XYZ file of C-alpha atoms in Angstrom:
418
model
C -0.039 0.044 0.025
C 1.327 3.385 -0.823
C 2.572 5.105 2.321
C 3.015 8.769 3.152
C 5.666 10.412 5.213
C 3.274 11.976 7.674
C -0.229 11.466 8.808
C -2.449 14.390 10.020
C -3.817 13.983 13.506
C -7.046 15.726 12.664
C -6.616 18.029 15.557
C -8.307 20.793 13.882
C -12.069 20.965 13.411
C -11.652 21.499 9.691
C -9.570 18.207 9.373
C -12.125 16.260 11.361
C -15.073 17.622 9.399
C -13.266 16.834 6.119
C -12.524 13.285 7.186
C -16.141 12.611 8.327
C -17.370 14.046 4.959
C -15.213 11.652 2.891
C -15.989 8.749 5.350
C -19.764 8.986 5.385
C -20.312 7.418 1.804
C -18.031 4.614 2.778
C -19.681 4.055 5.994
C -23.029 3.834 4.168
C -21.451 1.132 1.911
C -19.978 -0.675 4.757
C -23.334 -0.585 6.655
C -25.011 -2.105 3.658
C -22.379 -4.678 3.500
C -23.091 -5.596 7.168
C -26.808 -5.721 6.436
C -26.509 -8.021 3.497
C -24.275 -10.455 5.328
C -26.594 -10.424 8.371
C -30.091 -10.425 6.686
C -30.173 -14.165 6.022
C -31.018 -14.731 9.832
C -34.412 -13.105 9.219
C -34.812 -14.288 5.591
C -34.189 -17.906 6.538
C -37.897 -18.675 7.408
C -39.432 -16.824 4.348
C -36.971 -18.595 2.119
C -37.608 -21.999 3.627
C -41.461 -21.375 3.161
C -41.519 -19.928 -0.281
C -38.512 -21.788 -1.984
C -38.350 -24.901 0.307
C -34.729 -24.172 1.133
C -32.993 -26.640 3.276
C -30.626 -25.942 6.103
C -27.670 -26.986 4.030
C -28.729 -24.738 1.192
C -29.159 -21.796 3.488
C -25.524 -22.225 4.586
C -24.568 -22.174 0.811
C -26.706 -19.108 0.044
C -25.292 -17.052 2.969
C -21.849 -18.442 2.408
C -21.814 -17.417 -1.314
C -21.490 -13.810 -0.153
C -18.434 -14.622 2.014
C -16.826 -16.803 -0.590
C -16.934 -13.936 -3.255
C -16.019 -11.400 -0.665
C -12.922 -13.472 0.395
C -11.900 -14.093 -3.250
C -11.806 -10.409 -3.881
C -9.545 -9.206 -1.068
C -6.241 -9.548 -2.918
C -7.561 -7.769 -5.967
C -9.066 -5.097 -3.836
C -5.763 -4.491 -2.255
C -4.136 -3.955 -5.560
C -7.030 -1.780 -6.728
C -6.941 0.345 -3.608
C -3.207 1.028 -4.217
C -3.696 1.797 -7.932
C -6.929 3.799 -7.924
C -7.705 4.790 -4.352
C -10.834 4.020 -2.114
C -13.090 6.549 -4.070
C -12.936 4.638 -7.351
C -12.393 1.259 -5.996
C -15.478 1.196 -3.693
C -17.642 3.286 -6.029
C -17.210 0.963 -9.028
C -17.580 -2.199 -7.043
C -20.754 -0.903 -5.380
C -22.389 -0.849 -8.777
C -21.997 -4.577 -8.654
C -23.824 -4.677 -5.451
C -26.797 -3.008 -7.143
C -26.880 -5.848 -9.698
C -26.517 -8.549 -7.240
C -29.391 -7.123 -5.063
C -31.692 -7.163 -8.171
C -30.564 -10.695 -9.008
C -31.443 -11.807 -5.442
C -34.771 -10.044 -5.308
C -35.807 -11.877 -8.644
C -34.382 -15.226 -7.825
C -36.684 -18.265 -8.159
C -34.231 -20.983 -7.143
C -31.348 -21.715 -4.713
C -28.981 -21.152 -7.534
C -30.326 -17.702 -8.315
C -30.153 -16.705 -4.618
C -26.567 -17.976 -4.424
C -25.587 -15.989 -7.607
C -27.270 -12.920 -6.167
C -25.489 -13.240 -2.884
C -22.080 -13.747 -4.584
C -22.414 -10.729 -6.667
C -23.455 -8.709 -3.605
C -20.407 -10.035 -1.772
C -18.167 -9.001 -4.727
C -19.666 -5.536 -4.770
C -19.337 -4.981 -1.008
C -15.767 -6.390 -0.856
C -13.916 -2.996 -0.843
C -16.106 -1.102 1.750
C -14.330 -1.959 4.950
C -10.866 -1.842 3.414
C -11.573 1.495 1.826
C -12.604 2.772 5.265
C -9.354 1.369 6.858
C -7.258 2.973 4.123
C -8.831 6.378 4.522
C -8.343 6.079 8.262
C -4.649 5.131 7.735
C -4.204 8.179 5.577
C -6.274 10.729 7.543
C -5.748 9.750 11.174
C -2.581 9.646 13.369
C -1.249 6.061 13.720
C -1.881 6.024 17.566
C -5.551 6.730 16.945
C -6.019 4.027 14.250
C -7.305 1.225 16.645
C -9.880 3.606 18.281
C -10.877 4.985 14.816
C -11.252 1.570 13.245
C -13.414 0.562 16.252
C -15.651 3.452 15.796
C -15.873 2.683 11.958
C -17.091 -0.852 12.702
C -19.347 0.249 15.395
C -21.106 2.718 13.067
C -21.322 0.116 10.286
C -23.230 -2.157 12.614
C -26.237 0.154 12.215
C -26.627 -2.150 9.023
C -26.794 -5.180 11.239
C -29.165 -3.361 13.557
C -31.502 -2.662 10.564
C -31.346 -6.376 9.724
C -33.103 -7.215 12.959
C -36.429 -5.891 13.966
C -36.771 -3.319 11.189
C -36.078 -5.981 8.439
C -38.583 -8.398 10.157
C -41.294 -5.713 10.198
C -40.641 -4.744 6.616
C -40.680 -8.406 5.414
C -43.970 -8.957 7.262
C -45.701 -6.005 5.665
C -44.092 -5.854 2.182
C -42.350 -9.183 1.599
C -38.619 -9.711 1.247
C -38.421 -9.248 -2.458
C -39.982 -5.733 -2.404
C -37.422 -4.966 0.607
C -34.543 -5.871 -1.684
C -35.823 -3.623 -4.427
C -35.736 -0.782 -2.001
C -32.141 -1.855 -0.991
C -31.033 -1.598 -4.650
C -32.096 2.038 -4.723
C -30.250 2.647 -1.481
C -27.205 1.039 -3.014
C -27.389 3.324 -5.954
C -27.587 6.283 -3.597
C -24.290 5.018 -1.889
C -22.608 4.924 -5.304
C -23.572 8.598 -6.039
C -22.394 9.755 -2.639
C -19.089 7.984 -3.039
C -18.232 9.711 -6.357
C -19.403 13.095 -4.989
C -17.824 13.224 -1.643
C -14.969 10.712 -1.121
C -11.406 12.101 -1.517
C -8.466 9.819 -1.145
C -6.030 12.179 0.582
C -6.480 14.951 3.139
C -6.646 18.614 2.101
C -3.397 20.146 1.350
C -1.622 16.787 1.064
C 0.034 16.007 -2.338
C -1.449 13.089 -4.196
C 0.765 10.175 -4.931
C 1.052 8.155 -8.086
C -2.114 6.113 -8.121
C -0.623 3.437 -10.316
C 1.343 2.006 -7.303
C 2.717 -1.477 -7.702
C 2.325 -3.850 -10.522
C 0.228 -6.900 -9.877
C 3.332 -9.207 -9.699
C 4.968 -6.843 -7.273
C 1.762 -6.728 -5.082
C 1.613 -10.496 -5.103
C 5.310 -10.750 -4.129
C 4.415 -8.345 -1.141
C 1.579 -10.642 -0.145
C 3.960 -13.504 0.060
C 6.295 -11.707 2.238
C 3.386 -10.900 4.637
C 2.178 -14.560 4.623
C 5.658 -15.589 5.832
C 5.145 -13.560 9.045
C 4.224 -15.930 11.863
C 2.311 -13.382 13.898
C 0.108 -12.677 10.797
C -0.591 -16.409 10.547
C -1.606 -16.551 14.237
C -3.846 -13.553 13.740
C -5.428 -15.206 10.728
C -6.255 -18.313 12.892
C -8.105 -16.078 15.323
C -9.715 -14.050 12.445
C -10.898 -17.276 10.937
C -13.100 -17.991 14.070
C -13.640 -14.735 16.064
C -15.842 -12.558 13.846
C -17.103 -15.565 11.714
C -18.504 -17.165 14.745
C -20.720 -14.160 15.775
C -21.882 -13.812 12.092
C -22.656 -17.408 11.809
C -25.059 -16.863 14.690
C -26.217 -13.306 14.100
C -25.924 -13.370 10.295
C -27.711 -16.757 9.681
C -28.446 -19.386 12.253
C -29.509 -17.201 15.183
C -32.892 -16.665 13.503
C -33.849 -20.192 12.960
C -32.522 -21.104 16.394
C -34.783 -18.623 18.107
C -37.745 -19.590 16.009
C -37.307 -23.348 16.368
C -36.214 -23.620 19.896
C -38.364 -20.775 21.417
C -41.164 -20.626 18.830
C -40.708 -16.878 18.281
C -42.319 -15.103 15.371
C -40.320 -12.817 13.011
C -40.667 -9.807 15.077
C -39.716 -11.653 18.270
C -36.625 -13.050 16.554
C -35.764 -9.586 15.391
C -35.990 -8.103 18.888
C -33.659 -10.799 20.425
C -31.223 -10.339 17.526
C -31.382 -6.682 18.034
C -29.997 -7.358 21.626
C -27.071 -9.286 20.245
C -26.502 -6.431 17.809
C -26.283 -3.906 20.499
C -23.441 -5.985 22.116
C -21.717 -5.903 18.706
C -22.102 -2.174 18.442
C -20.660 -1.582 21.992
C -17.707 -3.879 21.516
C -15.502 -2.236 18.835
C -15.164 1.276 20.394
C -14.729 -0.325 23.796
C -11.847 -2.432 22.613
C -10.460 0.361 20.594
C -10.195 2.565 23.661
C -8.794 -0.199 25.789
C -6.060 -0.916 23.330
C -5.256 2.753 23.177
C -5.085 2.986 26.901
C -3.294 -0.236 27.506
C -0.621 0.047 24.731
C 1.093 -3.187 24.113
C -1.840 -5.255 25.569
C -3.571 -5.931 22.212
C -2.774 -9.567 22.269
C -3.938 -10.084 25.803
C -7.313 -8.420 24.987
C -7.684 -10.657 21.909
C -6.971 -13.857 23.983
C -9.422 -12.745 26.692
C -12.192 -11.960 24.260
C -11.811 -15.167 22.167
C -11.555 -17.494 25.184
C -14.513 -16.028 26.961
C -16.471 -15.978 23.759
C -15.713 -19.717 23.427
C -17.255 -20.355 26.877
C -20.293 -18.259 25.940
C -20.948 -20.438 22.845
C -20.652 -23.640 25.069
C -23.003 -22.084 27.635
C -25.413 -21.292 24.788
C -25.346 -24.842 23.807
C -26.164 -26.263 27.287
C -27.881 -23.542 29.261
C -29.407 -21.220 26.572
C -32.384 -23.422 25.872
C -33.523 -23.149 29.552
C -35.265 -19.890 28.677
C -35.341 -16.975 26.323
C -33.928 -14.541 28.845
C -30.813 -16.673 29.348
C -30.406 -17.078 25.600
C -30.755 -13.305 25.037
C -28.107 -12.543 27.665
C -25.690 -14.980 26.217
C -26.226 -13.624 22.739
C -25.556 -10.068 23.952
C -22.354 -11.273 25.662
C -21.358 -13.082 22.498
C -21.976 -10.030 20.322
C -19.829 -7.860 22.545
C -16.921 -10.357 22.794
C -16.909 -11.245 19.189
C -16.744 -7.752 18.002
C -13.194 -7.625 19.496
C -12.241 -8.813 16.093
C -11.362 -5.325 15.179
C -8.290 -5.726 17.396
C -6.985 -8.244 14.807
C -6.565 -5.355 12.445
C -4.656 -3.173 14.838
C -2.472 -6.187 15.817
C -1.759 -6.961 12.261
C -0.633 -3.351 11.725
C 1.834 -3.790 14.523
C 3.205 -7.076 13.279
C 4.522 -5.939 9.829
C 6.790 -3.149 8.435
C 5.124 0.163 7.567
C 5.040 -0.606 3.771
C 3.307 -3.935 4.353
C 0.398 -2.702 6.501
C -2.126 -2.646 3.523
C -1.288 -6.267 2.630
C -1.453 -7.380 6.319
C -4.950 -5.785 6.702
C -6.134 -7.433 3.476
C -4.781 -10.842 4.674
C -6.629 -10.630 7.988
C -9.923 -9.812 6.092
C -9.272 -12.749 3.636
C -9.035 -15.019 6.651
C -12.206 -13.518 8.144
C -14.354 -14.071 5.220
C -13.002 -17.423 4.391
C -13.828 -18.385 7.968
C -17.485 -17.123 7.419
C -17.890 -19.169 4.293
C -16.663 -22.360 5.968
C -18.255 -21.906 9.379
C -21.682 -21.066 8.070
C -21.434 -24.038 5.671
C -20.425 -26.484 8.268
C -23.069 -25.210 10.771
C -25.657 -25.827 8.082
C -24.373 -29.464 7.606
C -24.572 -29.917 11.390
C -28.162 -28.662 11.820
C -29.236 -30.582 8.514
C -28.186 -33.902 10.199
C -31.178 -33.597 12.634
C -34.895 -33.366 12.242
C -36.121 -30.073 11.045
C -36.260 -27.674 13.909
C -34.626 -30.112 16.394
C -32.866 -28.286 19.253
C -30.034 -30.817 19.194
C -28.875 -29.454 15.863
C -28.413 -25.944 17.268
C -26.747 -27.386 20.358
C -24.054 -29.121 18.387
C -23.527 -26.111 16.200
C -22.786 -24.029 19.234
C -20.469 -26.671 20.612
C -18.613 -26.672 17.314
C -18.243 -22.931 17.309
C -17.084 -22.851 20.998
C -14.477 -25.658 20.372
C -13.236 -23.752 17.282
C -12.900 -20.442 19.143
C -11.194 -22.168 22.048
C -8.551 -23.766 19.823
C -8.008 -20.550 17.915
C -7.508 -18.601 21.107
C -5.333 -21.080 22.762
C -2.945 -21.353 19.791
C -2.724 -17.596 19.627
C -2.077 -17.428 23.288
C 0.862 -19.694 23.334
C 2.049 -18.714 19.767
C 2.113 -14.984 20.488
C 4.253 -15.464 23.525
C 7.205 -16.528 21.451
C 9.404 -14.026 19.766
C 7.736 -12.519 16.898
C 8.760 -13.994 13.421
């Protein structure tokens, strides 16, 4: 990623105002991305009823977004260096519009998968664009806190995919809702081209051509040789993917089948989990800023306690909806510590490799989403439709995965950095 000799601290009101102006369109795109990857939890029941979609197929439909998203991470890194966040995110968001329309008109599982994949491709640059803008506009010591706030605000999209989505689906149907989302995606594209600026005011623009594709790939290989990055990838594969496997897909069917809740009831409980997800990123960002050098410890704590939360959900959650909701709230809060993975990856590599490290962590995150949601669907599909045991074993699987990732990171990070 092209680096600059200095980074403004945004200490002046003009600098902060300018940064927020360029960031708002990217935040809208990122919020839409969060919505699309979380909406399947509320769409699962309508899709099962209208198109007789099985649990395994639901996993594939949702996973298609994450698979396409993950495949795009290396190209997105190159595009960001060559063309900057404004053009990269704006052009790819056009694909989001196409994908939403495909999904809204789909009449089969294949059509739904294609729509989700195209949406995932279109949304693939939003988060990285926000992080690149933060790296260029914000002082390095404020990066973790800023990235935490970026993720927290983007989770308004997850918030919208809870009770508001449930109410809209009940009154207008899921297809009409997606037509409206296509229009909102067009609006995000327009704002991107009108407002986003790749560099702060008064700062000379650099050569946007950047590296060649071959040079970029060589740089990626050098990052992949870093042991700390590999350890962080292991955590990234499970931490955020685990909460989105629940919040983004299987939490809705779990609440419907185990507690017999209707769409709005499901949305209300998922809203509670989303609140935890919103509170987590700024909290961890401020803690990492206050406790400099303790990022690894915070990651280990959040991941291991998150593993315990999943296991408690498996064995204690079904006792009552209040217990399940509390555990989902805690899981959402702990799982959103995944933003620390990006801060730690920035610390793990040389300055000129930061962009590649961020992209690598994002690649691991969305590869994990594709794999975990698919495996969860296979686990649930092995039991009778709506059987609580299927969800119990899903939570056990997620808890064990988180525990192994956290333990490996704990011991691996204690060794001298490679």
